[in-house]
CSV table of N, CA and C in Angstrom, one decimal:
chain,number,residue,atom,x,y,z
A,1,MET,N,-56.4,12.5,-12.9
A,1,MET,CA,-55.8,12.2,-14.1
A,1,MET,C,-56.8,12.4,-15.3
A,2,PRO,N,-56.4,13.1,-16.3
A,2,PRO,CA,-57.3,13.3,-17.4
A,2,PRO,C,-57.6,12.0,-18.1
A,3,SER,N,-58.8,11.8,-18.6
A,3,SER,CA,-59.1,10.6,-19.3
A,3,SER,C,-58.6,10.7,-20.8
A,4,ARG,N,-58.4,9.5,-21.4
A,4,ARG,CA,-58.0,9.4,-22.7
A,4,ARG,C,-58.9,10.3,-23.7
A,5,SER,N,-60.2,10.2,-23.4
A,5,SER,CA,-61.1,10.9,-24.3
A,5,SER,C,-60.9,12.5,-24.2
A,6,THR,N,-60.7,12.9,-22.9
A,6,THR,CA,-60.5,14.4,-22.8
A,6,THR,C,-59.2,14.9,-23.4
A,7,ILE,N,-58.2,14.1,-23.3
A,7,ILE,CA,-56.9,14.4,-23.9
A,7,ILE,C,-57.1,14.4,-25.4
A,8,ALA,N,-57.7,13.4,-25.9
A,8,ALA,CA,-58.0,13.3,-27.4
A,8,ALA,C,-58.8,14.5,-27.9
A,9,SER,N,-59.8,14.9,-27.2
A,9,SER,CA,-60.6,16.0,-27.5
A,9,SER,C,-59.8,17.3,-27.6
A,10,ALA,N,-59.0,17.5,-26.5
A,10,ALA,CA,-58.1,18.7,-26.5
A,10,ALA,C,-57.1,18.7,-27.6
A,11,LEU,N,-56.6,17.5,-27.9
A,11,LEU,CA,-55.6,17.4,-29.0
A,11,LEU,C,-56.2,17.7,-30.3
A,12,ARG,N,-57.5,17.3,-30.6
A,12,ARG,CA,-58.2,17.6,-31.8
A,12,ARG,C,-58.3,19.1,-32.0
A,13,HIS,N,-58.6,19.7,-30.9
A,13,HIS,CA,-58.8,21.2,-30.9
A,13,HIS,C,-57.4,21.9,-31.2
A,14,LEU,N,-56.4,21.4,-30.5
A,14,LEU,CA,-55.0,22.1,-30.6
A,14,LEU,C,-54.4,21.8,-31.9
A,15,ALA,N,-54.5,20.7,-32.5
A,15,ALA,CA,-53.8,20.3,-33.7
A,15,ALA,C,-54.8,19.5,-34.7
A,16,PRO,N,-55.7,20.3,-35.3
A,16,PRO,CA,-56.8,19.6,-36.0
A,16,PRO,C,-56.3,18.8,-37.3
A,17,HIS,N,-55.1,19.1,-37.8
A,17,HIS,CA,-54.6,18.4,-38.9
A,17,HIS,C,-53.5,17.4,-38.6
A,18,LEU,N,-53.4,17.0,-37.4
A,18,LEU,CA,-52.4,16.0,-37.0
A,18,LEU,C,-52.8,14.7,-37.6
A,19,PRO,N,-51.9,14.0,-38.3
A,19,PRO,CA,-52.3,12.7,-38.9
A,19,PRO,C,-52.6,11.7,-37.8
A,20,ALA,N,-53.5,10.7,-38.2
A,20,ALA,CA,-54.1,9.8,-37.2
A,20,ALA,C,-53.0,9.0,-36.5
A,21,HIS,N,-51.9,8.5,-37.2
A,21,HIS,CA,-50.9,7.7,-36.5
A,21,HIS,C,-50.1,8.5,-35.5
A,22,GLU,N,-49.9,9.8,-35.8
A,22,GLU,CA,-49.2,10.7,-34.8
A,22,GLU,C,-50.2,11.1,-33.7
A,23,PHE,N,-51.4,11.3,-34.0
A,23,PHE,CA,-52.4,11.6,-33.0
A,23,PHE,C,-52.4,10.5,-31.9
A,24,ALA,N,-52.5,9.2,-32.3
A,24,ALA,CA,-52.5,8.1,-31.4
A,24,ALA,C,-51.2,8.1,-30.5
A,25,ALA,N,-50.1,8.4,-31.1
A,25,ALA,CA,-48.8,8.4,-30.4
A,25,ALA,C,-48.8,9.5,-29.4
A,26,VAL,N,-49.3,10.7,-29.7
A,26,VAL,CA,-49.3,11.8,-28.8
A,26,VAL,C,-50.3,11.5,-27.6
A,27,VAL,N,-51.4,10.9,-27.9
A,27,VAL,CA,-52.4,10.6,-26.8
A,27,VAL,C,-51.7,9.5,-25.9
A,28,ASP,N,-51.1,8.5,-26.5
A,28,ASP,CA,-50.5,7.5,-25.7
A,28,ASP,C,-49.4,8.1,-24.8
A,29,HIS,N,-48.6,9.0,-25.3
A,29,HIS,CA,-47.5,9.6,-24.6
A,29,HIS,C,-48.2,10.4,-23.4
A,30,ALA,N,-49.2,11.1,-23.6
A,30,ALA,CA,-49.9,11.9,-22.5
A,30,ALA,C,-50.4,10.9,-21.4
A,31,MET,N,-51.0,9.8,-21.9
A,31,MET,CA,-51.5,8.9,-20.9
A,31,MET,C,-50.4,8.1,-20.1
A,32,ASP,N,-49.3,7.9,-20.7
A,32,ASP,CA,-48.2,7.2,-20.1
A,32,ASP,C,-47.2,8.0,-19.3
A,33,SER,N,-47.4,9.3,-19.4
A,33,SER,CA,-46.4,10.2,-18.7
A,33,SER,C,-46.9,10.5,-17.3
A,34,PRO,N,-46.1,10.1,-16.3
A,34,PRO,CA,-46.6,10.3,-14.9
A,34,PRO,C,-46.7,11.8,-14.6
A,35,GLY,N,-45.8,12.6,-15.2
A,35,GLY,CA,-45.9,14.1,-14.9
A,35,GLY,C,-47.1,14.8,-15.5
A,36,LEU,N,-47.7,14.2,-16.4
A,36,LEU,CA,-48.9,14.8,-17.0
A,36,LEU,C,-50.2,14.3,-16.4
A,37,SER,N,-50.1,13.4,-15.5
A,37,SER,CA,-51.3,12.8,-14.8
A,37,SER,C,-52.1,13.8,-14.0
A,38,VAL,N,-51.5,14.9,-13.6
A,38,VAL,CA,-52.1,15.9,-12.8
A,38,VAL,C,-52.4,17.2,-13.6
A,39,ALA,N,-52.1,17.2,-14.9
A,39,ALA,CA,-52.3,18.3,-15.8
A,39,ALA,C,-53.7,18.4,-16.3
A,40,ALA,N,-54.1,19.6,-16.6
A,40,ALA,CA,-55.4,19.8,-17.3
A,40,ALA,C,-55.3,19.1,-18.6
A,41,PRO,N,-56.4,18.6,-19.2
A,41,PRO,CA,-56.3,17.9,-20.5
A,41,PRO,C,-55.7,18.7,-21.6
A,42,GLU,N,-55.9,20.0,-21.7
A,42,GLU,CA,-55.4,20.9,-22.7
A,42,GLU,C,-53.8,21.0,-22.5
A,43,ASN,N,-53.4,21.1,-21.3
A,43,ASN,CA,-52.0,21.2,-21.0
A,43,ASN,C,-51.3,19.8,-21.3
A,44,ALA,N,-51.9,18.8,-20.9
A,44,ALA,CA,-51.3,17.4,-21.1
A,44,ALA,C,-51.2,17.2,-22.7
A,45,ALA,N,-52.3,17.6,-23.4
A,45,ALA,CA,-52.2,17.4,-24.9
A,45,ALA,C,-51.2,18.2,-25.5
A,46,TRP,N,-51.0,19.5,-25.1
A,46,TRP,CA,-50.0,20.4,-25.7
A,46,TRP,C,-48.6,19.9,-25.4
A,47,LEU,N,-48.4,19.6,-24.1
A,47,LEU,CA,-47.0,19.2,-23.7
A,47,LEU,C,-46.6,17.9,-24.4
A,48,SER,N,-47.6,17.0,-24.5
A,48,SER,CA,-47.3,15.7,-25.2
A,48,SER,C,-47.1,15.9,-26.7
A,49,LEU,N,-47.8,16.8,-27.3
A,49,LEU,CA,-47.7,17.1,-28.7
A,49,LEU,C,-46.3,17.7,-29.0
A,50,VAL,N,-45.9,18.6,-28.2
A,50,VAL,CA,-44.6,19.3,-28.3
A,50,VAL,C,-43.4,18.3,-28.1
A,51,ALA,N,-43.6,17.5,-27.1
A,51,ALA,CA,-42.5,16.5,-26.8
A,51,ALA,C,-42.4,15.4,-27.9
A,52,TYR,N,-43.6,15.0,-28.4
A,52,TYR,CA,-43.6,14.0,-29.5
A,52,TYR,C,-42.9,14.6,-30.7
A,53,ALA,N,-43.3,15.8,-31.1
A,53,ALA,CA,-42.7,16.4,-32.3
A,53,ALA,C,-41.2,16.6,-32.1
A,54,ARG,N,-40.8,17.1,-31.0
A,54,ARG,CA,-39.4,17.5,-30.8
A,54,ARG,C,-38.5,16.2,-30.8
A,55,HIS,N,-39.0,15.2,-30.1
A,55,HIS,CA,-38.2,13.9,-30.0
A,55,HIS,C,-38.2,13.0,-31.2
A,56,SER,N,-39.4,13.0,-31.9
A,56,SER,CA,-39.6,12.1,-33.0
A,56,SER,C,-39.3,12.7,-34.4
A,57,LEU,N,-39.5,14.0,-34.5
A,57,LEU,CA,-39.5,14.5,-35.9
A,57,LEU,C,-38.5,15.6,-36.1
A,58,THR,N,-37.6,15.9,-35.1
A,58,THR,CA,-36.5,16.8,-35.3
A,58,THR,C,-35.2,16.2,-34.9
A,59,ASP,N,-34.1,16.9,-35.0
A,59,ASP,CA,-32.8,16.4,-34.7
A,59,ASP,C,-32.4,16.7,-33.2
A,60,TYR,N,-33.4,17.0,-32.4
A,60,TYR,CA,-33.2,17.3,-31.0
A,60,TYR,C,-32.4,16.3,-30.3
A,61,ASP,N,-32.8,15.0,-30.3
A,61,ASP,CA,-32.1,14.0,-29.6
A,61,ASP,C,-30.6,13.8,-30.1
A,62,ALA,N,-30.5,13.9,-31.4
A,62,ALA,CA,-29.1,13.8,-32.0
A,62,ALA,C,-28.2,14.9,-31.5
A,63,LEU,N,-28.8,16.1,-31.4
A,63,LEU,CA,-28.0,17.2,-30.9
A,63,LEU,C,-27.6,17.0,-29.4
A,64,LEU,N,-28.5,16.4,-28.6
A,64,LEU,CA,-28.1,16.1,-27.3
A,64,LEU,C,-27.0,15.1,-27.2
A,65,VAL,N,-27.0,14.1,-28.1
A,65,VAL,CA,-26.0,13.1,-28.2
A,65,VAL,C,-24.7,13.7,-28.6
A,66,GLN,N,-24.7,14.7,-29.4
A,66,GLN,CA,-23.5,15.4,-29.9
A,66,GLN,C,-22.9,16.3,-28.8
A,67,GLY,N,-23.6,16.5,-27.7
A,67,GLY,CA,-23.1,17.3,-26.6
A,67,GLY,C,-23.7,18.6,-26.4
A,68,TYR,N,-24.7,19.0,-27.2
A,68,TYR,CA,-25.4,20.2,-27.0
A,68,TYR,C,-26.2,20.1,-25.7
A,69,ASP,N,-26.3,21.2,-24.9
A,69,ASP,CA,-27.2,21.2,-23.8
A,69,ASP,C,-28.6,21.4,-24.2
A,70,ARG,N,-29.5,21.1,-23.3
A,70,ARG,CA,-30.9,21.1,-23.6
A,70,ARG,C,-31.4,22.4,-24.3
A,71,ASP,N,-31.0,23.5,-23.7
A,71,ASP,CA,-31.5,24.8,-24.2
A,71,ASP,C,-31.0,25.1,-25.6
A,72,SER,N,-29.7,24.7,-25.8
A,72,SER,CA,-29.1,24.9,-27.2
A,72,SER,C,-29.8,24.0,-28.2
A,73,ALA,N,-30.0,22.8,-27.9
A,73,ALA,CA,-30.7,21.8,-28.8
A,73,ALA,C,-32.1,22.3,-29.1
A,74,ARG,N,-32.8,22.8,-28.1
A,74,ARG,CA,-34.1,23.4,-28.3
A,74,ARG,C,-34.1,24.6,-29.3
A,75,PHE,N,-33.1,25.4,-29.1
A,75,PHE,CA,-33.0,26.6,-29.9
A,75,PHE,C,-32.8,26.2,-31.4
A,76,PHE,N,-31.9,25.2,-31.6
A,76,PHE,CA,-31.6,24.8,-33.0
A,76,PHE,C,-32.8,24.1,-33.7
A,77,VAL,N,-33.7,23.5,-32.9
A,77,VAL,CA,-34.9,22.8,-33.6
A,77,VAL,C,-36.2,23.7,-33.5
A,78,ALA,N,-36.1,24.8,-32.9
A,78,ALA,CA,-37.3,25.6,-32.6
A,78,ALA,C,-38.1,26.0,-33.9
A,79,ASP,N,-37.4,26.4,-34.9
A,79,ASP,CA,-38.1,26.8,-36.2
A,79,ASP,C,-38.7,25.6,-36.8
A,80,GLU,N,-38.0,24.5,-36.8
A,80,GLU,CA,-38.6,23.2,-37.4
A,80,GLU,C,-39.8,22.8,-36.6
A,81,LEU,N,-39.7,22.8,-35.3
A,81,LEU,CA,-40.8,22.4,-34.4
A,81,LEU,C,-42.0,23.3,-34.6
A,82,ALA,N,-41.8,24.6,-34.7
A,82,ALA,CA,-42.9,25.6,-35.0
A,82,ALA,C,-43.5,25.3,-36.3
A,83,ALA,N,-42.7,25.0,-37.3
A,83,ALA,CA,-43.3,24.7,-38.6
A,83,ALA,C,-44.2,23.4,-38.6
A,84,LEU,N,-43.7,22.4,-37.9
A,84,LEU,CA,-44.5,21.2,-37.7
A,84,LEU,C,-45.9,21.5,-37.0
A,85,LEU,N,-45.8,22.2,-35.9
A,85,LEU,CA,-47.0,22.6,-35.2
A,85,LEU,C,-48.0,23.4,-36.1
A,86,ALA,N,-47.5,24.3,-36.8
A,86,ALA,CA,-48.3,25.1,-37.7
A,86,ALA,C,-48.9,24.3,-38.8
A,87,GLY,N,-48.2,23.3,-39.3
A,87,GLY,CA,-48.7,22.4,-40.4
A,87,GLY,C,-49.8,21.5,-39.9
A,88,TRP,N,-49.8,21.3,-38.6
A,88,TRP,CA,-50.9,20.5,-38.0
A,88,TRP,C,-52.1,21.3,-37.6
A,89,GLY,N,-52.0,22.6,-37.9
A,89,GLY,CA,-53.1,23.6,-37.6
A,89,GLY,C,-53.1,24.1,-36.2
A,90,ALA,N,-51.9,24.0,-35.5
A,90,ALA,CA,-51.9,24.5,-34.1
A,90,ALA,C,-51.8,26.1,-34.2
A,91,LYS,N,-52.6,26.7,-33.4
A,91,LYS,CA,-52.6,28.2,-33.4
A,91,LYS,C,-51.7,28.6,-32.2
A,92,ARG,N,-51.6,27.8,-31.2
A,92,ARG,CA,-50.7,28.1,-30.1
A,92,ARG,C,-49.2,28.1,-30.5
A,93,LYS,N,-48.5,29.0,-30.0
A,93,LYS,CA,-47.1,29.1,-30.3
A,93,LYS,C,-46.3,28.6,-29.1
A,94,LEU,N,-45.1,28.1,-29.4
A,94,LEU,CA,-44.2,27.6,-28.4
A,94,LEU,C,-43.8,28.8,-27.4
A,95,GLY,N,-43.9,28.5,-26.1
A,95,GLY,CA,-43.6,29.5,-25.1
A,95,GLY,C,-42.1,29.3,-24.7
A,96,GLU,N,-41.7,30.2,-23.9
A,96,GLU,CA,-40.3,30.2,-23.3
A,96,GLU,C,-40.1,28.9,-22.6
A,97,GLY,N,-39.1,28.1,-22.9
A,97,GLY,CA,-38.8,26.9,-22.2
A,97,GLY,C,-39.6,25.7,-22.7
A,98,GLU,N,-40.4,25.8,-23.7
A,98,GLU,CA,-41.2,24.7,-24.2
A,98,GLU,C,-40.4,23.9,-25.2
């Protein structure tokens, strides 16, 4: 399992302009996610960052409640999610299925 400090370090590199309160929430999510316990720190940080932004800062969950399937909901929030990541200084782009 990656340590909190290695995930935090990876996250600082991935999203250098991420505000402190969101930074802490992303690291907490990575540490609490059983699926990320076997991931490399960089992957855990990235996946946690994307999940946090998608669920907390877009209409993704509302679209799911309205009956959209996962892929359609992701499509409709992709541009907003990409803009959030870019605003945080992320150089990495969303991949297929992220």
